[in-house]
Short mmCIF file of C-alpha atoms in Angstrom, two decimals:
data_model
loop_
_atom_site.label_atom_id
_atom_site.label_comp_id
_atom_site.label_asym_id
_atom_site.label_seq_id
_atom_site.Cartn_x
_atom_site.Cartn_y
_atom_site.Cartn_z
CA MET A 1 85.27 160.45 39.81
CA PRO A 2 84.39 162.84 36.95
CA GLU A 3 87.24 163.37 34.49
CA ALA A 4 86.95 167.15 34.79
CA LEU A 5 87.50 166.97 38.55
CA GLN A 6 90.53 164.69 38.11
CA THR A 7 92.00 167.11 35.57
CA SER A 8 91.41 170.08 37.87
CA MET A 9 92.95 168.29 40.84
CA ALA A 10 95.99 167.23 38.83
CA ALA A 11 96.46 170.78 37.57
CA THR A 12 96.61 172.10 41.13
CA GLY A 13 99.08 169.46 42.22
CA ILE A 14 96.59 167.35 44.19
CA ALA A 15 97.56 163.92 42.94
CA ALA A 16 98.23 160.58 44.55
CA ARG A 17 101.71 159.06 44.62
CA THR A 18 100.85 156.99 41.56
CA GLY A 19 100.41 160.16 39.49
CA THR A 20 96.63 159.86 39.16
CA ALA A 21 94.21 161.91 41.21
CA PHE A 22 93.02 159.74 44.09
CA PRO A 23 92.17 156.52 42.18
CA ILE A 24 89.15 154.67 43.53
CA PRO A 25 90.21 151.15 44.62
CA GLU A 26 88.47 148.22 42.94
CA SER A 27 87.18 146.94 46.29
CA ARG A 28 86.77 148.72 49.62
CA PHE A 29 85.65 145.60 51.48
CA PRO A 30 87.87 143.97 54.17
CA ASN A 31 87.19 140.61 52.49
CA PRO A 32 85.18 139.95 49.32
CA GLY A 33 81.74 138.59 50.21
CA SER A 34 82.18 139.38 53.91
CA THR A 35 79.26 140.65 56.00
CA THR A 36 81.73 142.68 58.06
CA THR A 37 81.77 146.45 57.62
CA ARG A 38 84.95 148.43 58.16
CA ILE A 39 84.56 151.89 59.72
CA LEU A 40 87.16 154.64 59.83
CA GLY A 41 86.73 157.01 62.77
CA ILE A 42 88.37 160.44 62.63
CA ASP A 43 89.03 162.88 65.47
CA PRO A 44 90.09 165.95 63.45
CA GLY A 45 92.73 168.39 64.62
CA SER A 46 94.92 171.05 63.04
CA GLN A 47 98.11 169.78 64.75
CA ARG A 48 97.35 166.07 65.08
CA THR A 49 94.38 164.05 63.91
CA GLY A 50 93.38 160.80 65.54
CA VAL A 51 92.36 157.89 63.33
CA GLY A 52 90.80 154.62 64.44
CA ILE A 53 89.56 151.70 62.36
CA ILE A 54 87.21 148.95 63.50
CA ASP A 55 85.29 146.11 61.91
CA VAL A 56 81.66 145.49 62.87
CA ASP A 57 79.81 142.28 62.00
CA ALA A 58 76.14 141.71 61.25
CA ALA A 59 75.43 141.18 64.97
CA GLY A 60 76.98 144.53 65.88
CA ARG A 61 80.15 143.06 67.40
CA THR A 62 83.20 145.28 66.97
CA ARG A 63 86.85 144.39 66.44
CA HIS A 64 89.87 146.68 66.58
CA VAL A 65 91.85 146.99 63.35
CA HIS A 66 94.13 150.02 63.66
CA HIS A 67 94.63 153.30 65.48
CA ALA A 68 97.27 156.02 65.30
CA PRO A 69 97.75 159.77 65.45
CA LEU A 70 98.36 161.57 62.17
CA LEU A 71 100.93 164.22 63.12
CA LEU A 72 100.68 167.50 61.21
CA LEU A 73 103.25 169.65 63.01
CA GLY A 74 106.44 170.51 61.16
CA GLU A 75 104.60 170.70 57.85
CA GLY A 76 105.15 174.43 57.34
CA ASP A 77 102.18 176.77 57.12
CA PHE A 78 98.60 175.78 57.83
CA ALA A 79 97.74 175.09 54.18
CA LEU A 80 100.55 172.51 53.99
CA ARG A 81 99.22 170.85 57.14
CA LEU A 82 95.84 170.46 55.46
CA LYS A 83 97.57 168.94 52.43
CA ARG A 84 99.41 166.50 54.72
CA LEU A 85 96.11 165.59 56.37
CA LEU A 86 94.40 164.98 53.02
CA TYR A 87 97.27 162.86 51.68
CA GLY A 88 97.70 160.98 54.96
CA LEU A 89 94.04 160.00 55.17
CA ASP A 90 93.98 159.04 51.50
CA ALA A 91 96.93 156.70 52.05
CA LEU A 92 95.22 155.22 55.11
CA ILE A 93 92.00 154.65 53.17
CA GLU A 94 93.93 153.01 50.35
CA GLU A 95 95.70 150.66 52.77
CA TYR A 96 92.81 149.63 55.03
CA ARG A 97 89.84 150.03 52.64
CA PRO A 98 87.14 151.24 55.06
CA GLN A 99 83.59 151.26 53.74
CA GLU A 100 82.18 154.04 55.92
CA VAL A 101 83.63 157.05 57.72
CA ALA A 102 82.55 158.61 61.01
CA ILE A 103 83.89 161.98 62.14
CA GLU A 104 83.44 164.20 65.18
CA ARG A 105 81.65 167.51 64.69
CA VAL A 106 83.28 170.82 65.57
CA PHE A 107 82.84 171.86 69.20
CA MET A 108 81.96 175.56 69.00
CA GLY A 109 82.96 176.21 72.60
CA LYS A 110 86.56 176.60 71.45
CA SER A 111 88.05 179.99 70.57
CA ALA A 112 87.06 181.42 67.20
CA ASP A 113 90.54 180.85 65.72
CA ALA A 114 90.73 177.28 67.02
CA ALA A 115 87.22 176.51 65.79
CA LEU A 116 88.04 177.84 62.31
CA LYS A 117 91.23 175.78 62.07
CA LEU A 118 89.40 172.70 63.33
CA GLY A 119 86.69 173.31 60.75
CA HIS A 120 89.29 173.43 57.98
CA ALA A 121 90.84 170.17 59.24
CA ARG A 122 87.40 168.54 59.27
CA GLY A 123 86.84 169.75 55.73
CA ALA A 124 90.10 168.18 54.55
CA ALA A 125 89.20 164.91 56.30
CA ILE A 126 85.72 164.86 54.79
CA CYS A 127 87.19 165.57 51.33
CA ALA A 128 89.55 162.60 51.72
CA ALA A 129 86.54 160.35 52.32
CA VAL A 130 84.33 161.85 49.62
CA LEU A 131 87.10 161.62 47.00
CA ARG A 132 87.11 157.87 47.70
CA GLU A 133 83.30 157.84 47.41
CA LEU A 134 82.86 156.85 51.06
CA PRO A 135 79.77 157.86 53.04
CA VAL A 136 80.52 160.25 55.92
CA HIS A 137 78.57 160.26 59.20
CA GLU A 138 78.99 163.03 61.76
CA TYR A 139 78.50 162.88 65.53
CA ALA A 140 78.78 165.53 68.24
CA ALA A 141 81.17 164.97 71.14
CA LYS A 142 78.26 164.60 73.59
CA GLU A 143 76.65 161.96 71.37
CA ILE A 144 79.91 160.00 71.23
CA LYS A 145 80.39 160.13 75.00
CA LEU A 146 76.78 159.08 75.54
CA ALA A 147 77.15 156.10 73.20
CA VAL A 148 80.48 154.91 74.63
CA VAL A 149 80.34 155.85 78.32
CA GLY A 150 76.62 156.32 78.90
CA LYS A 151 76.72 160.02 79.76
CA GLY A 152 77.29 163.01 77.51
CA ALA A 153 79.45 164.85 80.04
CA ALA A 154 81.99 162.03 80.47
CA GLU A 155 85.66 162.89 80.93
CA LYS A 156 88.26 162.00 78.30
CA GLN A 157 89.82 159.44 80.65
CA GLN A 158 86.46 157.65 80.89
CA VAL A 159 86.20 157.52 77.10
CA GLN A 160 89.74 156.12 76.85
CA HIS A 161 88.96 153.48 79.48
CA MET A 162 85.67 152.35 77.90
CA VAL A 163 87.12 152.22 74.38
CA GLY A 164 89.93 150.00 75.67
CA LEU A 165 87.41 147.68 77.35
CA MET A 166 85.09 147.52 74.34
CA LEU A 167 87.89 146.65 71.93
CA SER A 168 89.93 144.51 74.37
CA LEU A 169 92.98 146.75 74.04
CA THR A 170 95.92 146.63 76.42
CA GLY A 171 97.97 149.65 77.38
CA LYS A 172 96.93 153.28 77.62
CA LEU A 173 95.28 154.84 74.59
CA GLN A 174 96.22 158.37 73.59
CA ALA A 175 93.28 160.76 73.74
CA ASP A 176 93.06 161.45 69.99
CA ALA A 177 93.23 157.75 69.08
CA ALA A 178 90.62 156.91 71.73
CA ASP A 179 88.32 159.65 70.41
CA ALA A 180 88.71 158.38 66.84
CA LEU A 181 87.89 154.81 67.89
CA ALA A 182 85.00 156.14 69.99
CA VAL A 183 83.35 157.88 67.04
CA ALA A 184 83.77 154.68 64.98
CA ILE A 185 82.15 152.64 67.80
CA THR A 186 79.33 155.18 68.02
CA HIS A 187 78.60 154.81 64.33
CA ALA A 188 78.79 151.01 64.58
CA HIS A 189 76.12 151.05 67.32
CA VAL A 190 73.88 153.50 65.46
CA ARG A 191 74.32 151.51 62.27
CA ALA A 192 73.35 148.24 64.00
CA THR A 193 70.25 149.89 65.47
CA ALA A 194 69.28 151.29 62.07
CA GLN A 195 69.59 147.87 60.43
CA ARG A 196 67.58 146.19 63.18
CA LEU A 197 64.76 148.74 62.93
CA GLY A 198 64.94 149.15 59.17
CA VAL A 199 65.47 152.92 59.39
CA SER A 200 68.20 155.40 58.46
CA THR A 201 71.12 156.07 60.80
CA GLN A 202 69.71 159.54 61.51
CA GLN A 203 66.38 158.03 62.55
CA ALA A 204 68.13 155.36 64.61
CA TRP A 205 70.07 157.96 66.59
CA SER A 206 66.93 159.99 67.31
CA ARG A 207 65.39 156.89 68.93
CA LYS A 208 68.27 156.40 71.36
#
């Protein structure tokens, strides 16, 4: 990260718990030399954000690593919620060392106020990834449902059910965690297709 950016971030109080501005870890790989890629999926929200982490191997097989809601309520005004989101995702990235990030796009069918707040939450989430120099891939809700369930108009319960089956999870998944895992699974599938065809992820999705 450029020194000027670190200085600016530190001056505005945006610093990691260690006192340095979001230090880049020496290795972001699950295991050194591994062919497995770790993907962090994010379902952004202004009150709670779903996070889901999976590993995908060279054959495209996925394995569940972690999922949880990141609760933002009780953090004071909206700006403090965004700060909590940024710090929370940074801590998660530091702990689990994902190599790529997938995030759901804003659904513009929501009210203007809700869409604006969701857009701010997405921005904070994307910043958390970019500050760690992680590539960010974005997918619309219909694309995620199509990849996981097979139809773009699938209900949330269908997404939860299919995510549980795909990752061999027991117990009921909360909607935000299921959505976060679903966007990670979507990117894993698109990524595998891109590698097989020797094209970019954008080109791979257009061929689906």
